[in-house]
Amino acid sequence: MEIFRTPAEIQAYALSAKRRGKTISLIPTMGYLHAGHASLIDIARQRADIVIVSIFVNPTQFGPNEDLDAYPRDFEHDRTLCEDHKVDAVYAPAPDSMYADDASTWVEETVLSRPLCGASRPIHFRGVTTVVAKLFNLTLPDYAVFGRKDAQQLLVIRRMVRDLNFPIEIIAAPLVRDEDGLALSSRNRYLSAEERKRALVLSRSLRAGRRTIEGGGLETIPTVIELMKKEIEAAGGRVDYVEALDTGSLTAPNADTTELLLAVAAYFGTTRLIDNQFIQVKS
Ligand code: PAF
């Protein structure tokens, strides 16, 4: 497995692979890899000749009071996980090599990035789309794999790829949960044992909400949302949002809606967790 530290190196590697007729899969990550990332790598492996994992804690997607400095990092652990999963190349740039000091160009999606996490993290998705566009230009992938855990991110990236004609297939990988139901996230390590137990209300209430909407249709949404908020607060969480939106537009569902995103963000202690369920709507 090769490790590259600068944009020029990884781009030369990707260009040489493309010239040899190889296909490339990219898994963009911020490191501190877990079984969820491993599942993305395994999916990527099935598609392409070459699998590249990028590991970069991207400063432009963190707000001023967010956890950029505290974000967990463990390169040796990440390297081992990548080696174990037969990754061909890791791109782990030094922070100052990714952005010029006077960088002044952004890639911004302006509709799907506004609700949900975009409402409480206003610059977040602009940072994500900008860095992902850069990673696409550096690694020249045919496929890029994103987890459904970051559902809004997945939808925003798909929109960016469509709107800017990137010749890349975006693959949505299933959300991976711990045995107790907690969605895997690098941020779970911030939780105390007590907070972790309390946070199980997220997956539990989402499952129940999904069953209710599947059984009773769109009319049940307001009740489901109220109930979920109450349950999360009763478990000691502080709700950021609970919403059920049309996955095509990330607006309120209507008679044409075929798929819903039931999504939640809540704080347990100081840790903000997100989770979701995609729900097919019967016509
Ligand atoms: O999902 C993440 O880990 C990040 O948002 C991503 C896609 C690697 C961009 O920094």
mmCIF file of N, CA and C in Angstrom, residues 32-130:
data_model
loop_
_atom_site.group_PDB
_atom_site.id
_atom_site.type_symbol
_atom_site.label_atom_id
_atom_site.label_comp_id
_atom_site.label_asym_id
_atom_site.label_seq_id
_atom_site.Cartn_x
_atom_site.Cartn_y
_atom_site.Cartn_z
ATOM 1 N N TYR A 32 -9.682 8.172 11.587
ATOM 2 C CA TYR A 32 -10.216 7.502 12.776
ATOM 3 C C TYR A 32 -11.204 6.431 12.309
ATOM 4 N N LEU A 33 -10.702 5.584 11.436
ATOM 5 C CA LEU A 33 -11.553 4.666 10.688
ATOM 6 C C LEU A 33 -12.138 3.575 11.572
ATOM 7 N N HIS A 34 -13.366 3.191 11.251
ATOM 8 C CA HIS A 34 -14.055 2.140 12.005
ATOM 9 C C HIS A 34 -14.701 1.160 11.022
ATOM 10 N N ALA A 35 -15.500 0.233 11.568
ATOM 11 C CA ALA A 35 -16.076 -0.816 10.713
ATOM 12 C C ALA A 35 -16.960 -0.236 9.602
ATOM 13 N N GLY A 36 -17.559 0.928 9.853
ATOM 14 C CA GLY A 36 -18.362 1.577 8.804
ATOM 15 C C GLY A 36 -17.481 1.934 7.611
ATOM 16 N N HIS A 37 -16.313 2.541 7.888
ATOM 17 C CA HIS A 37 -15.391 2.865 6.791
ATOM 18 C C HIS A 37 -14.922 1.583 6.093
ATOM 19 N N ALA A 38 -14.635 0.558 6.898
ATOM 20 C CA ALA A 38 -14.151 -0.702 6.312
ATOM 21 C C ALA A 38 -15.181 -1.246 5.322
ATOM 22 N N SER A 39 -16.471 -1.092 5.660
ATOM 23 C CA SER A 39 -17.500 -1.596 4.739
ATOM 24 C C SER A 39 -17.490 -0.778 3.440
ATOM 25 N N LEU A 40 -17.203 0.527 3.531
ATOM 26 C CA LEU A 40 -17.120 1.342 2.306
ATOM 27 C C LEU A 40 -15.950 0.871 1.436
ATOM 28 N N ILE A 41 -14.837 0.570 2.102
ATOM 29 C CA ILE A 41 -13.651 0.114 1.364
ATOM 30 C C ILE A 41 -13.970 -1.206 0.637
ATOM 31 N N ASP A 42 -14.649 -2.110 1.349
ATOM 32 C CA ASP A 42 -14.959 -3.411 0.746
ATOM 33 C C ASP A 42 -15.893 -3.251 -0.462
ATOM 34 N N ILE A 43 -16.839 -2.317 -0.348
ATOM 35 C CA ILE A 43 -17.749 -2.057 -1.485
ATOM 36 C C ILE A 43 -16.945 -1.474 -2.653
ATOM 37 N N ALA A 44 -16.046 -0.553 -2.339
ATOM 38 C CA ALA A 44 -15.224 0.092 -3.382
ATOM 39 C C ALA A 44 -14.375 -0.948 -4.116
ATOM 40 N N ARG A 45 -13.842 -1.879 -3.355
ATOM 41 C CA ARG A 45 -12.969 -2.932 -3.902
ATOM 42 C C ARG A 45 -13.671 -3.738 -4.987
ATOM 43 N N GLN A 46 -14.989 -3.972 -4.754
ATOM 44 C CA GLN A 46 -15.736 -4.795 -5.728
ATOM 45 C C GLN A 46 -15.888 -4.089 -7.073
ATOM 46 N N ARG A 47 -15.729 -2.756 -7.091
ATOM 47 C CA ARG A 47 -16.015 -2.002 -8.304
ATOM 48 C C ARG A 47 -14.790 -1.740 -9.172
ATOM 49 N N ALA A 48 -13.683 -1.425 -8.540
ATOM 50 C CA ALA A 48 -12.578 -0.854 -9.323
ATOM 51 C C ALA A 48 -11.287 -1.639 -9.142
ATOM 52 N N ASP A 49 -10.330 -1.368 -10.050
ATOM 53 C CA ASP A 49 -9.022 -2.023 -9.955
ATOM 54 C C ASP A 49 -8.218 -1.458 -8.784
ATOM 55 N N ILE A 50 -8.383 -0.135 -8.560
ATOM 56 C CA ILE A 50 -7.540 0.538 -7.569
ATOM 57 C C ILE A 50 -8.429 1.238 -6.550
ATOM 58 N N VAL A 51 -8.121 1.025 -5.280
ATOM 59 C CA VAL A 51 -8.897 1.657 -4.203
ATOM 60 C C VAL A 51 -8.014 2.676 -3.491
ATOM 61 N N ILE A 52 -8.513 3.921 -3.476
ATOM 62 C CA ILE A 52 -7.789 4.992 -2.779
ATOM 63 C C ILE A 52 -8.648 5.452 -1.603
ATOM 64 N N VAL A 53 -8.047 5.542 -0.430
ATOM 65 C CA VAL A 53 -8.719 6.125 0.740
ATOM 66 C C VAL A 53 -8.051 7.456 1.034
ATOM 67 N N SER A 54 -8.844 8.521 1.128
ATOM 68 C CA SER A 54 -8.248 9.793 1.554
ATOM 69 C C SER A 54 -8.552 9.985 3.038
ATOM 70 N N ILE A 55 -7.561 10.487 3.745
ATOM 71 C CA ILE A 55 -7.696 10.737 5.189
ATOM 72 C C ILE A 55 -7.297 12.183 5.413
ATOM 73 N N PHE A 56 -8.289 13.021 5.657
ATOM 74 C CA PHE A 56 -7.995 14.450 5.795
ATOM 75 C C PHE A 56 -9.079 15.088 6.656
ATOM 76 N N VAL A 57 -8.689 15.609 7.799
ATOM 77 C CA VAL A 57 -9.643 16.322 8.653
ATOM 78 C C VAL A 57 -9.736 17.735 8.064
ATOM 79 N N ASN A 58 -10.806 17.929 7.313
ATOM 80 C CA ASN A 58 -10.908 19.108 6.444
ATOM 81 C C ASN A 58 -11.342 20.346 7.232
ATOM 82 N N PRO A 59 -10.442 21.310 7.432
ATOM 83 C CA PRO A 59 -10.781 22.450 8.295
ATOM 84 C C PRO A 59 -11.947 23.287 7.776
ATOM 85 N N THR A 60 -12.160 23.310 6.440
ATOM 86 C CA THR A 60 -13.177 24.239 5.923
ATOM 87 C C THR A 60 -14.609 23.768 6.181
ATOM 88 N N GLN A 61 -14.792 22.558 6.684
ATOM 89 C CA GLN A 61 -16.161 22.122 6.960
ATOM 90 C C GLN A 61 -16.512 22.213 8.445
ATOM 91 N N PHE A 62 -15.586 22.751 9.240
ATOM 92 C CA PHE A 62 -15.844 22.939 10.667
ATOM 93 C C PHE A 62 -16.124 24.410 10.938
ATOM 94 N N GLY A 63 -17.187 24.687 11.701
ATOM 95 C CA GLY A 63 -17.463 26.062 12.119
ATOM 96 C C GLY A 63 -16.483 26.485 13.198
ATOM 97 N N PRO A 64 -16.454 27.797 13.508
ATOM 98 C CA PRO A 64 -15.478 28.331 14.462
ATOM 99 C C PRO A 64 -15.549 27.683 15.856
ATOM 100 N N ASN A 65 -16.764 27.279 16.290
ATOM 101 C CA ASN A 65 -16.852 26.681 17.643
ATOM 102 C C ASN A 65 -17.019 25.178 17.598
ATOM 103 N N GLU A 66 -16.620 24.565 16.510
ATOM 104 C CA GLU A 66 -16.787 23.113 16.403
ATOM 105 C C GLU A 66 -15.483 22.392 16.778
ATOM 106 N N ASP A 67 -15.481 21.044 16.551
ATOM 107 C CA ASP A 67 -14.455 20.204 17.169
ATOM 108 C C ASP A 67 -13.258 19.902 16.254
ATOM 109 N N LEU A 68 -12.849 20.882 15.413
ATOM 110 C CA LEU A 68 -11.722 20.627 14.502
ATOM 111 C C LEU A 68 -10.475 20.143 15.247
ATOM 112 N N ASP A 69 -10.081 20.871 16.302
ATOM 113 C CA ASP A 69 -8.833 20.499 16.990
ATOM 114 C C ASP A 69 -8.984 19.188 17.758
ATOM 115 N N ALA A 70 -10.187 18.980 18.297
ATOM 116 C CA ALA A 70 -10.401 17.771 19.113
ATOM 117 C C ALA A 70 -10.735 16.546 18.267
ATOM 118 N N TYR A 71 -11.008 16.743 16.970
ATOM 119 C CA TYR A 71 -11.460 15.613 16.146
ATOM 120 C C TYR A 71 -10.438 14.478 16.246
ATOM 121 N N PRO A 72 -10.893 13.243 16.551
ATOM 122 C CA PRO A 72 -9.936 12.165 16.812
ATOM 123 C C PRO A 72 -9.077 11.814 15.600
ATOM 124 N N ARG A 73 -7.813 11.565 15.867
ATOM 125 C CA ARG A 73 -6.876 11.207 14.800
ATOM 126 C C ARG A 73 -6.026 10.041 15.272
ATOM 127 N N ASP A 74 -5.790 9.041 14.421
ATOM 128 C CA ASP A 74 -4.900 7.931 14.774
ATOM 129 C C ASP A 74 -4.420 7.307 13.454
ATOM 130 N N PHE A 75 -3.360 7.887 12.907
ATOM 131 C CA PHE A 75 -2.941 7.470 11.566
ATOM 132 C C PHE A 75 -2.475 6.017 11.531
ATOM 133 N N GLU A 76 -1.773 5.571 12.584
ATOM 134 C CA GLU A 76 -1.263 4.186 12.556
ATOM 135 C C GLU A 76 -2.413 3.182 12.521
ATOM 136 N N HIS A 77 -3.444 3.458 13.329
ATOM 137 C CA HIS A 77 -4.627 2.591 13.310
ATOM 138 C C HIS A 77 -5.262 2.601 11.912
ATOM 139 N N ASP A 78 -5.385 3.804 11.325
ATOM 140 C CA ASP A 78 -6.020 3.925 10.000
ATOM 141 C C ASP A 78 -5.217 3.174 8.939
ATOM 142 N N ARG A 79 -3.882 3.310 9.029
ATOM 143 C CA ARG A 79 -3.022 2.638 8.052
ATOM 144 C C ARG A 79 -3.223 1.116 8.126
ATOM 145 N N THR A 80 -3.286 0.594 9.346
ATOM 146 C CA THR A 80 -3.451 -0.856 9.511
ATOM 147 C C THR A 80 -4.798 -1.309 8.944
ATOM 148 N N LEU A 81 -5.859 -0.542 9.273
ATOM 149 C CA LEU A 81 -7.186 -0.927 8.760
ATOM 150 C C LEU A 81 -7.169 -0.929 7.222
ATOM 151 N N CYS A 82 -6.534 0.080 6.638
ATOM 152 C CA CYS A 82 -6.483 0.145 5.164
ATOM 153 C C CYS A 82 -5.689 -1.031 4.604
ATOM 154 N N GLU A 83 -4.560 -1.341 5.249
ATOM 155 C CA GLU A 83 -3.761 -2.483 4.769
ATOM 156 C C GLU A 83 -4.569 -3.772 4.857
ATOM 157 N N ASP A 84 -5.265 -3.946 5.996
ATOM 158 C CA ASP A 84 -6.058 -5.166 6.190
ATOM 159 C C ASP A 84 -7.139 -5.308 5.124
ATOM 160 N N HIS A 85 -7.629 -4.164 4.630
ATOM 161 C CA HIS A 85 -8.709 -4.212 3.632
ATOM 162 C C HIS A 85 -8.193 -4.005 2.210
ATOM 163 N N LYS A 86 -6.882 -4.220 2.045
ATOM 164 C CA LYS A 86 -6.273 -4.268 0.700
ATOM 165 C C LYS A 86 -6.433 -2.958 -0.087
ATOM 166 N N VAL A 87 -6.347 -1.861 0.626
ATOM 167 C CA VAL A 87 -6.365 -0.554 -0.040
ATOM 168 C C VAL A 87 -5.059 -0.403 -0.827
ATOM 169 N N ASP A 88 -5.128 0.194 -2.014
ATOM 170 C CA ASP A 88 -3.912 0.364 -2.816
ATOM 171 C C ASP A 88 -3.140 1.609 -2.418
ATOM 172 N N ALA A 89 -3.875 2.689 -2.125
ATOM 173 C CA ALA A 89 -3.171 3.940 -1.815
ATOM 174 C C ALA A 89 -3.959 4.742 -0.790
ATOM 175 N N VAL A 90 -3.232 5.312 0.154
ATOM 176 C CA VAL A 90 -3.828 6.239 1.121
ATOM 177 C C VAL A 90 -3.309 7.622 0.780
ATOM 178 N N TYR A 91 -4.241 8.559 0.710
ATOM 179 C CA TYR A 91 -3.848 9.956 0.508
ATOM 180 C C TYR A 91 -4.127 10.704 1.812
ATOM 181 N N ALA A 92 -3.067 11.067 2.511
ATOM 182 C CA ALA A 92 -3.205 11.725 3.819
ATOM 183 C C ALA A 92 -2.380 13.012 3.788
ATOM 184 N N PRO A 93 -2.943 14.058 3.199
ATOM 185 C CA PRO A 93 -2.151 15.277 3.002
ATOM 186 C C PRO A 93 -1.941 16.041 4.295
ATOM 187 N N ALA A 94 -0.818 16.731 4.364
ATOM 188 C CA ALA A 94 -0.622 17.684 5.458
ATOM 189 C C ALA A 94 -1.624 18.815 5.239
ATOM 190 N N PRO A 95 -2.231 19.340 6.337
ATOM 191 C CA PRO A 95 -3.309 20.321 6.193
ATOM 192 C C PRO A 95 -2.933 21.496 5.297
ATOM 193 N N ASP A 96 -1.693 21.998 5.410
ATOM 194 C CA ASP A 96 -1.379 23.198 4.630
ATOM 195 C C ASP A 96 -1.061 22.890 3.168
ATOM 196 N N SER A 97 -0.986 21.578 2.811
ATOM 197 C CA SER A 97 -0.748 21.299 1.388
ATOM 198 C C SER A 97 -2.060 21.235 0.607
ATOM 199 N N MET A 98 -3.183 21.135 1.287
ATOM 200 C CA MET A 98 -4.463 20.988 0.569
ATOM 201 C C MET A 98 -5.022 22.325 0.105
ATOM 202 N N TYR A 99 -4.808 23.379 0.879
ATOM 203 C CA TYR A 99 -5.355 24.694 0.510
ATOM 204 C C TYR A 99 -4.220 25.710 0.451
ATOM 205 N N ALA A 100 -4.166 26.465 -0.652
ATOM 206 C CA ALA A 100 -3.219 27.588 -0.709
ATOM 207 C C ALA A 100 -3.640 28.625 0.336
ATOM 208 N N ASP A 101 -2.672 29.355 0.869
ATOM 209 C CA ASP A 101 -2.982 30.377 1.884
ATOM 210 C C ASP A 101 -4.029 31.358 1.385
ATOM 211 N N ASP A 102 -3.967 31.666 0.083
ATOM 212 C CA ASP A 102 -4.919 32.642 -0.452
ATOM 213 C C ASP A 102 -5.993 31.964 -1.322
ATOM 214 N N ALA A 103 -6.325 30.710 -0.994
ATOM 215 C CA ALA A 103 -7.378 30.000 -1.742
ATOM 216 C C ALA A 103 -8.665 30.818 -1.665
ATOM 217 N N SER A 104 -9.345 30.978 -2.807
ATOM 218 C CA SER A 104 -10.521 31.854 -2.827
ATOM 219 C C SER A 104 -11.651 31.276 -3.687
ATOM 220 N N THR A 105 -11.589 29.976 -3.932
ATOM 221 C CA THR A 105 -12.603 29.325 -4.761
ATOM 222 C C THR A 105 -13.361 28.297 -3.930
ATOM 223 N N TRP A 106 -14.696 28.377 -3.994
ATOM 224 C CA TRP A 106 -15.530 27.409 -3.275
ATOM 225 C C TRP A 106 -16.417 26.672 -4.262
ATOM 226 N N VAL A 107 -16.782 25.454 -3.894
ATOM 227 C CA VAL A 107 -17.839 24.735 -4.612
ATOM 228 C C VAL A 107 -19.010 24.662 -3.636
ATOM 229 N N GLU A 108 -20.141 25.225 -4.033
ATOM 230 C CA GLU A 108 -21.257 25.312 -3.089
ATOM 231 C C GLU A 108 -22.564 24.848 -3.721
ATOM 232 N N GLU A 109 -23.200 23.894 -3.100
ATOM 233 C CA GLU A 109 -24.537 23.458 -3.484
ATOM 234 C C GLU A 109 -25.497 24.302 -2.625
ATOM 235 N N THR A 110 -26.535 24.830 -3.254
ATOM 236 C CA THR A 110 -27.274 25.888 -2.543
ATOM 237 C C THR A 110 -28.714 25.545 -2.169
ATOM 238 N N VAL A 111 -29.141 24.313 -2.396
ATOM 239 C CA VAL A 111 -30.526 23.962 -2.033
ATOM 240 C C VAL A 111 -30.550 22.831 -1.003
ATOM 241 N N LEU A 112 -30.017 21.667 -1.400
ATOM 242 C CA LEU A 112 -30.095 20.508 -0.495
ATOM 243 C C LEU A 112 -29.228 20.702 0.747
ATOM 244 N N SER A 113 -28.280 21.617 0.667
ATOM 245 C CA SER A 113 -27.367 21.820 1.801
ATOM 246 C C SER A 113 -27.937 22.768 2.855
ATOM 247 N N ARG A 114 -29.139 23.319 2.609
ATOM 248 C CA ARG A 114 -29.651 24.347 3.540
ATOM 249 C C ARG A 114 -30.405 23.809 4.762
ATOM 250 N N PRO A 115 -31.321 22.808 4.611
ATOM 251 C CA PRO A 115 -32.046 22.355 5.806
ATOM 252 C C PRO A 115 -31.187 21.426 6.669
ATOM 253 N N LEU A 116 -31.808 20.798 7.638
ATOM 254 C CA LEU A 116 -31.198 19.765 8.492
ATOM 255 C C LEU A 116 -29.858 20.266 9.049
ATOM 256 N N CYS A 117 -28.765 19.546 8.787
ATOM 257 C CA CYS A 117 -27.466 19.952 9.354
ATOM 258 C C CYS A 117 -27.020 21.306 8.824
ATOM 259 N N GLY A 118 -27.449 21.657 7.609
ATOM 260 C CA GLY A 118 -27.055 22.942 7.038
ATOM 261 C C GLY A 118 -27.611 24.117 7.822
ATOM 262 N N ALA A 119 -28.751 23.920 8.500
ATOM 263 C CA ALA A 119 -29.345 25.021 9.262
ATOM 264 C C ALA A 119 -28.511 25.341 10.498
ATOM 265 N N SER A 120 -28.006 24.303 11.165
ATOM 266 C CA SER A 120 -27.214 24.575 12.382
ATOM 267 C C SER A 120 -25.711 24.636 12.103
ATOM 268 N N ARG A 121 -25.293 24.199 10.903
ATOM 269 C CA ARG A 121 -23.863 24.251 10.545
ATOM 270 C C ARG A 121 -23.753 24.950 9.176
ATOM 271 N N PRO A 122 -23.940 26.270 9.156
ATOM 272 C CA PRO A 122 -24.140 26.981 7.885
ATOM 273 C C PRO A 122 -22.997 26.859 6.872
ATOM 274 N N ILE A 123 -21.749 26.709 7.310
ATOM 275 C CA ILE A 123 -20.666 26.625 6.311
ATOM 276 C C ILE A 123 -20.231 25.178 6.037
ATOM 277 N N HIS A 124 -20.866 24.252 6.745
ATOM 278 C CA HIS A 124 -20.384 22.871 6.699
ATOM 279 C C HIS A 124 -20.351 22.281 5.283
ATOM 280 N N PHE A 125 -21.486 22.329 4.593
ATOM 281 C CA PHE A 125 -21.543 21.631 3.309
ATOM 282 C C PHE A 125 -20.719 22.313 2.222
ATOM 283 N N ARG A 126 -20.551 23.630 2.342
ATOM 284 C CA ARG A 126 -19.671 24.313 1.388
ATOM 285 C C ARG A 126 -18.237 23.772 1.535
ATOM 286 N N GLY A 127 -17.825 23.523 2.773
ATOM 287 C CA GLY A 127 -16.506 22.938 3.007
ATOM 288 C C GLY A 127 -16.421 21.519 2.470
ATOM 289 N N VAL A 128 -17.510 20.754 2.674
ATOM 290 C CA VAL A 128 -17.522 19.358 2.207
ATOM 291 C C VAL A 128 -17.453 19.305 0.683
ATOM 292 N N THR A 129 -18.322 20.074 0.004
ATOM 293 C CA THR A 129 -18.339 19.992 -1.462
ATOM 294 C C THR A 129 -17.021 20.502 -2.050
ATOM 295 N N THR A 130 -16.455 21.519 -1.421
ATOM 296 C CA THR A 130 -15.187 22.033 -1.943
ATOM 297 C C THR A 130 -14.088 20.979 -1.815
#
